PDB file of C-alpha atoms in Angstrom:
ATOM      1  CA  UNK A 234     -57.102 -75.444   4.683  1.00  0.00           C
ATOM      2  CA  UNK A 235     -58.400 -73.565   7.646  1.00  0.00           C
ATOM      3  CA  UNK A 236     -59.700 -70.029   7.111  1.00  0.00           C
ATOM      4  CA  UNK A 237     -59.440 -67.151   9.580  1.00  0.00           C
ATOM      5  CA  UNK A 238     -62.735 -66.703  10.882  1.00  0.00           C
ATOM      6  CA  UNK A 239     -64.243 -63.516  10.462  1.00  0.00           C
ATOM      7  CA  UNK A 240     -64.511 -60.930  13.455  1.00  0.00           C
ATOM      8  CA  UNK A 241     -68.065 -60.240  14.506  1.00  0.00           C
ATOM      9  CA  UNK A 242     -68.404 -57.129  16.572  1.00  0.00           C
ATOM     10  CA  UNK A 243     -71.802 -57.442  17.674  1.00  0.00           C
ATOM     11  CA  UNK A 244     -70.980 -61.124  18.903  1.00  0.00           C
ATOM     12  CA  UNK A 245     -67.512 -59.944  20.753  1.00  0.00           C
ATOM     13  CA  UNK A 246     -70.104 -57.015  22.369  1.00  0.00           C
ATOM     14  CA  UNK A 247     -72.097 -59.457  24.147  1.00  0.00           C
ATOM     15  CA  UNK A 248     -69.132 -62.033  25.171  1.00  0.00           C
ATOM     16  CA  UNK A 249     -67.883 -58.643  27.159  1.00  0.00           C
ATOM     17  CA  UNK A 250     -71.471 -57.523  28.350  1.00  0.00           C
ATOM     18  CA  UNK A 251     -71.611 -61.253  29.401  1.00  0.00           C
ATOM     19  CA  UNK A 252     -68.214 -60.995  30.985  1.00  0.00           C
ATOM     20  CA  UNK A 253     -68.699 -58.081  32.860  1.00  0.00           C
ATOM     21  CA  UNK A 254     -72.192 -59.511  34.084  1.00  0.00           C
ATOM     22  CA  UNK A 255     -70.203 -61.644  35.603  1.00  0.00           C
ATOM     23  CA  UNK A 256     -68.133 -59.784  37.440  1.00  0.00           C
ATOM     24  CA  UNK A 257     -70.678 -57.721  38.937  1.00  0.00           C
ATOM     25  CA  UNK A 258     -72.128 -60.667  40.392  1.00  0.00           C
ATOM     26  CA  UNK A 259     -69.334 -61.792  41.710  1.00  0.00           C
ATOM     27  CA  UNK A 260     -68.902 -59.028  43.635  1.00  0.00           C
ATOM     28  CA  UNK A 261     -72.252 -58.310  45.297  1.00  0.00           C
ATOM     29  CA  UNK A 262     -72.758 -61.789  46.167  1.00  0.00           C
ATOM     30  CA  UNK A 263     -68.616 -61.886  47.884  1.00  0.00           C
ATOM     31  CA  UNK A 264     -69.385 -61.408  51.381  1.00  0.00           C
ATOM     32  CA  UNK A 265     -72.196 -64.239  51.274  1.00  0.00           C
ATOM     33  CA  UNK A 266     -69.119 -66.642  49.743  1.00  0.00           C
ATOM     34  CA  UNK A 267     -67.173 -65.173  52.982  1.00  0.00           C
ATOM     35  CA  UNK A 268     -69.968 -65.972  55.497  1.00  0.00           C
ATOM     36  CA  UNK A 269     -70.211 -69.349  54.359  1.00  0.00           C
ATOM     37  CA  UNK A 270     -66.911 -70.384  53.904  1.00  0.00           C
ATOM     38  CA  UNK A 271     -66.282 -68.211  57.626  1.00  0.00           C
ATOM     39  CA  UNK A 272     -63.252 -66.247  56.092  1.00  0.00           C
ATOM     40  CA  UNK A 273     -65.651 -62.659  56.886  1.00  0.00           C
ATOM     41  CA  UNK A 274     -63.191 -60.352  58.948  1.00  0.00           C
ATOM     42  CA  UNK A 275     -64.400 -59.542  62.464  1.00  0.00           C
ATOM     43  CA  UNK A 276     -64.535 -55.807  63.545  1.00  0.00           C
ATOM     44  CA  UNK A 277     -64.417 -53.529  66.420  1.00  0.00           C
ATOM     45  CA  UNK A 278     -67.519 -51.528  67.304  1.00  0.00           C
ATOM     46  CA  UNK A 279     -66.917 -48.188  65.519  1.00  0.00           C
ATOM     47  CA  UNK A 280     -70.542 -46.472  65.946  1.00  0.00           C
ATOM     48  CA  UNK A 281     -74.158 -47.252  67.818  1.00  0.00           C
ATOM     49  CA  UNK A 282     -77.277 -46.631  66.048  1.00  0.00           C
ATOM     50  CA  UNK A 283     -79.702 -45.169  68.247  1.00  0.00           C
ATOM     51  CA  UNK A 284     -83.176 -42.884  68.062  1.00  0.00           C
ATOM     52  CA  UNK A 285     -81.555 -40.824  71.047  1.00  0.00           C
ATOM     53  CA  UNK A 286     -79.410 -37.907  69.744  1.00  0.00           C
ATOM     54  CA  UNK A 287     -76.081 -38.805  71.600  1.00  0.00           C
ATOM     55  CA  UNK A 288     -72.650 -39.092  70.850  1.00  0.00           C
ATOM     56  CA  UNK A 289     -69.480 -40.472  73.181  1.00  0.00           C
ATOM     57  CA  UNK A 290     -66.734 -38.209  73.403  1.00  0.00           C
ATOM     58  CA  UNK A 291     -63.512 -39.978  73.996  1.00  0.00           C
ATOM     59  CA  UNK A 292     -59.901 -39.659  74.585  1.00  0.00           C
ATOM     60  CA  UNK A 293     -57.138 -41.690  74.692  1.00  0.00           C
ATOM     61  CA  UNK A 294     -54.683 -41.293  77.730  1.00  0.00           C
ATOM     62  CA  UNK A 295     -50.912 -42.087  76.442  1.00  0.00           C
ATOM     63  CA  UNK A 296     -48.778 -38.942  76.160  1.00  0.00           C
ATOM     64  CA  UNK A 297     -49.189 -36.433  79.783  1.00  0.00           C
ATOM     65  CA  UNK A 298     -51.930 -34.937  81.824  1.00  0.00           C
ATOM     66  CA  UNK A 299     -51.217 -31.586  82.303  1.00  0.00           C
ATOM     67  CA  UNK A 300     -54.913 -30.716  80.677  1.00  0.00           C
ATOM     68  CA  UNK A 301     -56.669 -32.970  83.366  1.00  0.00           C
ATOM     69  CA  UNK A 302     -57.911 -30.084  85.177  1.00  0.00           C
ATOM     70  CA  UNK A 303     -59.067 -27.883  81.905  1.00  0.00           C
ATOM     71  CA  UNK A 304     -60.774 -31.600  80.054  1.00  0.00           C
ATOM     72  CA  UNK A 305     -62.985 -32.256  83.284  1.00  0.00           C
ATOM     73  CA  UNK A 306     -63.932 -28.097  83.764  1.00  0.00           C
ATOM     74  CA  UNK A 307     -64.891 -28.366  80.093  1.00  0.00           C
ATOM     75  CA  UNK A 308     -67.037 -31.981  80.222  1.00  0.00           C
ATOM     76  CA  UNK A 309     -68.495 -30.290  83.390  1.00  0.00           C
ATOM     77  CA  UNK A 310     -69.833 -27.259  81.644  1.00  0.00           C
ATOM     78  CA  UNK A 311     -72.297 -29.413  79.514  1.00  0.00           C
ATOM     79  CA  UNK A 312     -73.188 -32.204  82.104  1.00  0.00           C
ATOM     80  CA  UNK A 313     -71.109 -34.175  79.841  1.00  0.00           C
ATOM     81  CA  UNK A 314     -69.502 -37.854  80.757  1.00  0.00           C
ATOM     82  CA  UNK A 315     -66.325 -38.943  78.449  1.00  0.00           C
ATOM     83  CA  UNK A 316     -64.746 -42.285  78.396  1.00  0.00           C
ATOM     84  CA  UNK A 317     -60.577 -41.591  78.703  1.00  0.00           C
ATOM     85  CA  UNK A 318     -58.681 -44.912  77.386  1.00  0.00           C
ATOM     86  CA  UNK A 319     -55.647 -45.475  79.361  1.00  0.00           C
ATOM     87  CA  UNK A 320     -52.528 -46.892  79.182  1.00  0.00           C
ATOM     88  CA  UNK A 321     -51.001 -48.895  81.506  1.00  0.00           C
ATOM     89  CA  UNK A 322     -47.472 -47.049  81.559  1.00  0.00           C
ATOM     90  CA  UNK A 323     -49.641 -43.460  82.063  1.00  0.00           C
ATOM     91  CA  UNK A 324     -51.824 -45.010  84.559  1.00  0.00           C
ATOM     92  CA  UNK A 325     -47.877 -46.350  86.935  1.00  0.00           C
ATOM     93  CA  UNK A 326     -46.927 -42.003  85.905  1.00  0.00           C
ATOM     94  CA  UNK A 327     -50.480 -40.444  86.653  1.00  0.00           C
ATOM     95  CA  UNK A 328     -52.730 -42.322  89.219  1.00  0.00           C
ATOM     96  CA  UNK A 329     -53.629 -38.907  90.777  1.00  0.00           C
ATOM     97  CA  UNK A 330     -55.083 -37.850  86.850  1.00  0.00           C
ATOM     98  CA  UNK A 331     -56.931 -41.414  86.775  1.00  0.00           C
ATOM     99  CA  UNK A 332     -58.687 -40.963  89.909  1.00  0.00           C
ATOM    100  CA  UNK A 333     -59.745 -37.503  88.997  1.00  0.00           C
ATOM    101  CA  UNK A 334     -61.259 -38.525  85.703  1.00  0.00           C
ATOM    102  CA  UNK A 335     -62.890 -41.300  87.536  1.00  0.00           C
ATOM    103  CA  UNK A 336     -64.262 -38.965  90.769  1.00  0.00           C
ATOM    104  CA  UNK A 337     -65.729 -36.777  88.139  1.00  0.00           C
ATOM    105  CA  UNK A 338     -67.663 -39.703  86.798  1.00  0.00           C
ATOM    106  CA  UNK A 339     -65.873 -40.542  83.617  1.00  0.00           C
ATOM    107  CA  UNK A 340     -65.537 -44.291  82.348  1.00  0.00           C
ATOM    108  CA  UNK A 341     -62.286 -45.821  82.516  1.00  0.00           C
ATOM    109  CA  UNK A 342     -61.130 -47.655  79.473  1.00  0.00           C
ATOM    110  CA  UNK A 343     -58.232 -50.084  78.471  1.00  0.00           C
ATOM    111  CA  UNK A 344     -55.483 -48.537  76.079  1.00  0.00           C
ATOM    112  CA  UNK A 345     -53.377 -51.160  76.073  1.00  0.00           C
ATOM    113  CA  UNK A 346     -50.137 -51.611  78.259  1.00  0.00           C
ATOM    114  CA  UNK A 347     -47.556 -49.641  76.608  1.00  0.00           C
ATOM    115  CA  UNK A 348     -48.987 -48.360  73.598  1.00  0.00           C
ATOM    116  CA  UNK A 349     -47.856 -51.354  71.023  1.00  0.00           C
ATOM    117  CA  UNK A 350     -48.175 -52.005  67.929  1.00  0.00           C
ATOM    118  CA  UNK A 351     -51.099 -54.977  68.384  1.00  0.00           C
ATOM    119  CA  UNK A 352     -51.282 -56.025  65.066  1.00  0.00           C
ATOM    120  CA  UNK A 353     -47.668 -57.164  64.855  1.00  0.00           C
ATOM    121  CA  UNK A 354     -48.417 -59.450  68.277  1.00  0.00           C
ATOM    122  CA  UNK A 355     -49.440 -62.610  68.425  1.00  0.00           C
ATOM    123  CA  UNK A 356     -52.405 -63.315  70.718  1.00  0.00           C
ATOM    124  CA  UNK A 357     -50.866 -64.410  74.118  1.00  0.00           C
ATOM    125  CA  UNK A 358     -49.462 -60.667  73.479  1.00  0.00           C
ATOM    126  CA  UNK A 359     -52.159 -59.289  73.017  1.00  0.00           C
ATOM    127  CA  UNK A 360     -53.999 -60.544  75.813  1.00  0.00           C
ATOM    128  CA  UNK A 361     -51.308 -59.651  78.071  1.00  0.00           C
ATOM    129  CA  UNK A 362     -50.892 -56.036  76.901  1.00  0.00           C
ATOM    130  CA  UNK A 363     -54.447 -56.214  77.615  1.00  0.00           C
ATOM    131  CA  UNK A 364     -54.699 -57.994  80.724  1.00  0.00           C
ATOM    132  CA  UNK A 365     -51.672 -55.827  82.222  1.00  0.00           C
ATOM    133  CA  UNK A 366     -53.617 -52.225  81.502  1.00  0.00           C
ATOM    134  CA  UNK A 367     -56.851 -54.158  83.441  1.00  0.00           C
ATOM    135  CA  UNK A 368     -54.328 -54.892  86.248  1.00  0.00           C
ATOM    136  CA  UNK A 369     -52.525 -51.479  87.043  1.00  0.00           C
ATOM    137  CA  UNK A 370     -56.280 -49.793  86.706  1.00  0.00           C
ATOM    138  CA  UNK A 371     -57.659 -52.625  89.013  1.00  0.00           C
ATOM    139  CA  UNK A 372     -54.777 -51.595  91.665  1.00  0.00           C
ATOM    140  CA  UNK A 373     -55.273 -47.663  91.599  1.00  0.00           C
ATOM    141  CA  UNK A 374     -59.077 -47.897  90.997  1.00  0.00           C
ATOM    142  CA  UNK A 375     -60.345 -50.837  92.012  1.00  0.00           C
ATOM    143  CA  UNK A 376     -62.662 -51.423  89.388  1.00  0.00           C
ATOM    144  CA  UNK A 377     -63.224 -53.622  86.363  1.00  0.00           C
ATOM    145  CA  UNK A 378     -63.209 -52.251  82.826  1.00  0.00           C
ATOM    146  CA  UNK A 379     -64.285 -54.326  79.755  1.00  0.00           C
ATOM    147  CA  UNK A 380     -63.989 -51.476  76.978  1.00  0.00           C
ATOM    148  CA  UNK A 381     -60.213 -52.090  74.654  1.00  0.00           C
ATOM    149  CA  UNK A 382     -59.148 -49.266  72.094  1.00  0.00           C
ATOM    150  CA  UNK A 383     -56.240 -50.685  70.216  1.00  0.00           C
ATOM    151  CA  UNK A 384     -53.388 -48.318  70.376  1.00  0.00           C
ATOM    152  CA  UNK A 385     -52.789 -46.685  66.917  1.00  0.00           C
ATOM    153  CA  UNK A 386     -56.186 -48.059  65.894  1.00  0.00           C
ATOM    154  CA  UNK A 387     -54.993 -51.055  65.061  1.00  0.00           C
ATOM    155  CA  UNK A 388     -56.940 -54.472  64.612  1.00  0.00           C
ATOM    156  CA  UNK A 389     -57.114 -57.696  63.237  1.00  0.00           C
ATOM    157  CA  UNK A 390     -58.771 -61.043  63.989  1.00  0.00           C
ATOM    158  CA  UNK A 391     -56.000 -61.688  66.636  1.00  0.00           C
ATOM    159  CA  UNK A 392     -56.322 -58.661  68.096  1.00  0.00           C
ATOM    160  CA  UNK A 393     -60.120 -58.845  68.520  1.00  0.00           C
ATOM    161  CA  UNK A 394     -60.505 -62.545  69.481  1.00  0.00           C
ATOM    162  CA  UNK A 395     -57.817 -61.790  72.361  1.00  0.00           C
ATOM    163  CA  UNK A 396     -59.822 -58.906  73.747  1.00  0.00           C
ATOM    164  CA  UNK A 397     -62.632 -61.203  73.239  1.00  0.00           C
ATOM    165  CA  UNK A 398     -61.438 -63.959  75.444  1.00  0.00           C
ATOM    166  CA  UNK A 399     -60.922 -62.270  78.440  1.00  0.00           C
ATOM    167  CA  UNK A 400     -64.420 -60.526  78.164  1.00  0.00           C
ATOM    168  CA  UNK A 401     -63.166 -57.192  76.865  1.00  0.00           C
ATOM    169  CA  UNK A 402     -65.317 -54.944  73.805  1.00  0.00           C
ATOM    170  CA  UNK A 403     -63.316 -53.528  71.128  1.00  0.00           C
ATOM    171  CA  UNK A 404     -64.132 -50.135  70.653  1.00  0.00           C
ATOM    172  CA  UNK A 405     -62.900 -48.111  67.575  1.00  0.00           C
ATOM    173  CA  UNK A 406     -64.389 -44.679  66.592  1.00  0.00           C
ATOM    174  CA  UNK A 407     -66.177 -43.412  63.229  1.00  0.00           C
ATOM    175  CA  UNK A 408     -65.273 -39.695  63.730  1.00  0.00           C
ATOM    176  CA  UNK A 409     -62.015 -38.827  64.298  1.00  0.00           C
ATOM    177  CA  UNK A 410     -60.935 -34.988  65.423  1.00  0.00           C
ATOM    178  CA  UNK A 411     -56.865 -36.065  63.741  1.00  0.00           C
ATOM    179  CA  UNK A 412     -56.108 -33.771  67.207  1.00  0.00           C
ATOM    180  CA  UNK A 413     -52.694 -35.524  67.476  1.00  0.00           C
ATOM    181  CA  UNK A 414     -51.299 -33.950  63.823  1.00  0.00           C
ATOM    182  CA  UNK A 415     -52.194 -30.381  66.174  1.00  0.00           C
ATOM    183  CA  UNK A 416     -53.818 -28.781  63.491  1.00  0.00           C
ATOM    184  CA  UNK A 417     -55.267 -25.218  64.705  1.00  0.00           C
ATOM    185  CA  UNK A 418     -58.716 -25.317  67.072  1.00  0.00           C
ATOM    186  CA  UNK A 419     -60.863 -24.279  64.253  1.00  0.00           C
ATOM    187  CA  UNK A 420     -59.545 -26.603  61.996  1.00  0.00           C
ATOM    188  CA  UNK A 421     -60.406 -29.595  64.472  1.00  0.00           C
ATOM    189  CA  UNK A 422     -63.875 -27.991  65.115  1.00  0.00           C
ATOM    190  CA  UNK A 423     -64.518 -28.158  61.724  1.00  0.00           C
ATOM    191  CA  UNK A 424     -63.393 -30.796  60.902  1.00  0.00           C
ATOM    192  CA  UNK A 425     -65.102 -32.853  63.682  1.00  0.00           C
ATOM    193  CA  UNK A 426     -68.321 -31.031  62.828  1.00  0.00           C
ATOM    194  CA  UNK A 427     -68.804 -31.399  59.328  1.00  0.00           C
ATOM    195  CA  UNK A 428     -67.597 -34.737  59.828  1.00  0.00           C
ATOM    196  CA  UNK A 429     -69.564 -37.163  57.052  1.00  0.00           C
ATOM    197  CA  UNK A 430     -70.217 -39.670  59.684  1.00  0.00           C
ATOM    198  CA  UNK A 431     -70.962 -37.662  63.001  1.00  0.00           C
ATOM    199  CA  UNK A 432     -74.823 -38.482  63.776  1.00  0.00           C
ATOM    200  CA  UNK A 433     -76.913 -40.392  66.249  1.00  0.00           C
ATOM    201  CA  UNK A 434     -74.307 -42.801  68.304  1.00  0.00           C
ATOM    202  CA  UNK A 435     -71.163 -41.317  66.862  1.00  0.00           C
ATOM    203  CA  UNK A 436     -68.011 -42.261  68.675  1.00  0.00           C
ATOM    204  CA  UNK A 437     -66.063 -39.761  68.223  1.00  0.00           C
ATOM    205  CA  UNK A 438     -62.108 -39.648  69.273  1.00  0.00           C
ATOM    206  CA  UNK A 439     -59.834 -36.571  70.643  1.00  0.00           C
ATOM    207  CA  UNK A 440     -56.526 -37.226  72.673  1.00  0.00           C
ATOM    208  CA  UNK A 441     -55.230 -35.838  76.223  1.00  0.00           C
ATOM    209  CA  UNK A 442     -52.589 -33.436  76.482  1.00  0.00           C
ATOM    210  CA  UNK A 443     -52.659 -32.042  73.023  1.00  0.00           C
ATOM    211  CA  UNK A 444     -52.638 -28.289  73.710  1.00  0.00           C
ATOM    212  CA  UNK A 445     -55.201 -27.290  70.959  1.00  0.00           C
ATOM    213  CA  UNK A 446     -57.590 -30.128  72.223  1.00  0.00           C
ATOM    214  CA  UNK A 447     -59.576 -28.491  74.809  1.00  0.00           C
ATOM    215  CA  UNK A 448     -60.094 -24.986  72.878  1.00  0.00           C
ATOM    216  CA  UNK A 449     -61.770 -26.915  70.477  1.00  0.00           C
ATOM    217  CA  UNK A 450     -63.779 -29.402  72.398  1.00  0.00           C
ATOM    218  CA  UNK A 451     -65.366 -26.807  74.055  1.00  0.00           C
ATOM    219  CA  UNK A 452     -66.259 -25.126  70.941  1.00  0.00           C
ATOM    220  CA  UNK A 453     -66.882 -28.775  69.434  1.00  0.00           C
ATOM    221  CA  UNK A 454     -69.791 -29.410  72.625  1.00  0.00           C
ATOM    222  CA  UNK A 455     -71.121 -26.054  72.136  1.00  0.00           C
ATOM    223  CA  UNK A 456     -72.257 -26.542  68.885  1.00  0.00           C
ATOM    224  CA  UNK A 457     -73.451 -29.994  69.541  1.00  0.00           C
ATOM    225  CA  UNK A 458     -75.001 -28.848  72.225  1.00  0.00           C
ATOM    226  CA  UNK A 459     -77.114 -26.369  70.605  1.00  0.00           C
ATOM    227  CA  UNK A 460     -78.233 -28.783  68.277  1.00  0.00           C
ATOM    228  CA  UNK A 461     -79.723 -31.390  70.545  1.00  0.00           C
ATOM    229  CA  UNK A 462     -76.965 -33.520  71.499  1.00  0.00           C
ATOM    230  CA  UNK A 463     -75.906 -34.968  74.719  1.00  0.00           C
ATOM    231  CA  UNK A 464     -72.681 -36.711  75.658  1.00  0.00           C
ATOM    232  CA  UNK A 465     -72.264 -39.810  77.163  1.00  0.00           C
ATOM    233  CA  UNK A 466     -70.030 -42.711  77.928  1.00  0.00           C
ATOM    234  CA  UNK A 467     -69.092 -45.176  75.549  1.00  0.00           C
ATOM    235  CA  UNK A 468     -70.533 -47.579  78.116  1.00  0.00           C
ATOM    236  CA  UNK A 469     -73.978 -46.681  78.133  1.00  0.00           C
ATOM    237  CA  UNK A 470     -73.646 -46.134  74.463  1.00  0.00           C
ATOM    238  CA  UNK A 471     -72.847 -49.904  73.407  1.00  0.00           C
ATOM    239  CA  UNK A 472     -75.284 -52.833  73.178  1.00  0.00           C
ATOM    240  CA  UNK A 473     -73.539 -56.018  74.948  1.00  0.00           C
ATOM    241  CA  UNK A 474     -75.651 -57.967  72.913  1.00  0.00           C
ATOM    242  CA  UNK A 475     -79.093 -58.443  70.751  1.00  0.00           C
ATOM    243  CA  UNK A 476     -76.809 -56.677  68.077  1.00  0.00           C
ATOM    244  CA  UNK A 477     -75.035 -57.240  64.852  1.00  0.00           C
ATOM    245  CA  UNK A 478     -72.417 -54.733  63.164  1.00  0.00           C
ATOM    246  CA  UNK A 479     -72.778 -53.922  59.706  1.00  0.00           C
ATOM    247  CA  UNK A 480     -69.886 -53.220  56.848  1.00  0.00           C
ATOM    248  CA  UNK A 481     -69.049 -50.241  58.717  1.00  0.00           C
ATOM    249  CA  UNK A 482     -68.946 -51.324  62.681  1.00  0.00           C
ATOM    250  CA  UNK A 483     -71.741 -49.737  63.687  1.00  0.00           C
ATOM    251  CA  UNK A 484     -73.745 -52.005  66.189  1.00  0.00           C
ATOM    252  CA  UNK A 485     -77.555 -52.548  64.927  1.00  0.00           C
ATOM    253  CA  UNK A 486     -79.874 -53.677  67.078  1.00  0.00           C
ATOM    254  CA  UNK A 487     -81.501 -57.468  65.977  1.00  0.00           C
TER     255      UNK A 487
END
């Protein structure tokens, strides 16, 4: 006859100790099982670390331009340099606002050709809603860009390894002013300034044509101002190498 074996708490407490042991493990040591099997996701570059207290101002060019004017007054007042990302569709409407963001000395980015949704593209799509942006920019400007913003903010390994292959950097942003829900100016200020993430090498992002955008970036640059900052281009923010990016996409230097 088989008897029922007796339950033993104390042994059933280590079994789940054990158990959950375990587990923990299993998770710290998960992204060295993802490096070595190669199935680690790649990311965009989100953030710089830097000594320098700097941050890149950027905004992305997809709706109008009516605030060209007003946006390059402002940068002006605090020897500031922006990067705008463009589309290609707002570049065909608004060559006369591209060339003055680029006379005033502002970097030209890639937006993307008509504002797609990237992730849902395979990656001959995504090259060419890359490559057509570079084109239209090329023709107006003349010049070569080699900074992509994903419209929507959209990535994934297609995405970046398309960008990649025709010698573009994916650039994201780690502090984000949420300008294009139009909350009031002083919500945006605050929000962009008691951001958890805005420090040395922020990125941080703001739109064109948003009509509470440029009442707050002024007040936004003030502030930063006064506290050491400088602004400038997400170009001479980035390392083009001798970097990694940790969990968070913030490029640290090797």
């Amino acid at each position: 006859m088989i008897r029922n074996r007796e339950f033993n708490p104390i042994k059933m407490t280590k079994i789940i100790v054990g158990m959950a042991v375990a587990l923990l493990a299993l998770i710290l040591i998960a992204p060295t099982i993802q490096n070595v099997f190669g199935a680690e996701k790649m990311l965009p570059i989100f953030s710089t670390q830097t000594d320098e207290k700097v941050v890149a101002i950027t905004l992305n060019a997809a709706w109008g331009a009516d605030d060209t004017d007003t946006l390059i007054e402002i940068l002006d007042e605090f020897d500031a340099k922006a990067t705008f990302f463009v589309c290609g569709y707002w570049v065909d409407k608004y060559p006369d606002a591209l060339r003055k963001f680029y006379e005033a000395g502002h970097c030209i980015a890639n937006h993307g050709d008509t504002h797609a949704h990237v992730a849902k593209l395979n990656f001959e799509q995504n090259v060419e809603e890359i490559a057509a942006a570079h084109t239209r920019v090329l023709g107006v400007l003349g010049i070569e860009m080699d900074l992509y913003r994903p419209p929507y903010g959209e990535f994934n390994d297609t995405v970046l390894k398309a960008a990649e292959s025709i010698n573009y950097h994916t650039i994201q942003w780690d502090v984000d002013s949420l300008d294009w829900k139009r909350p009031t100016p002083e919500a945006m200020t605050e929000r962009v300034l008691k951001h958890k993430n805005l420090q040395n090498g922020s990125i941080i992002l703001f739109h064109c044509d948003i009509p509470e955008t440029p009442i707050a970036l002024r007040k936004i640059m003030a502030d930063l101002k006064n506290e050491g900052y400088s602004f400038i281009t997400v170009s001479d923010l980035i390392m083009r190498d001798g970097y990694k990016l940790d969990h968070a996409g913030r490029q640290i230097p090797l």
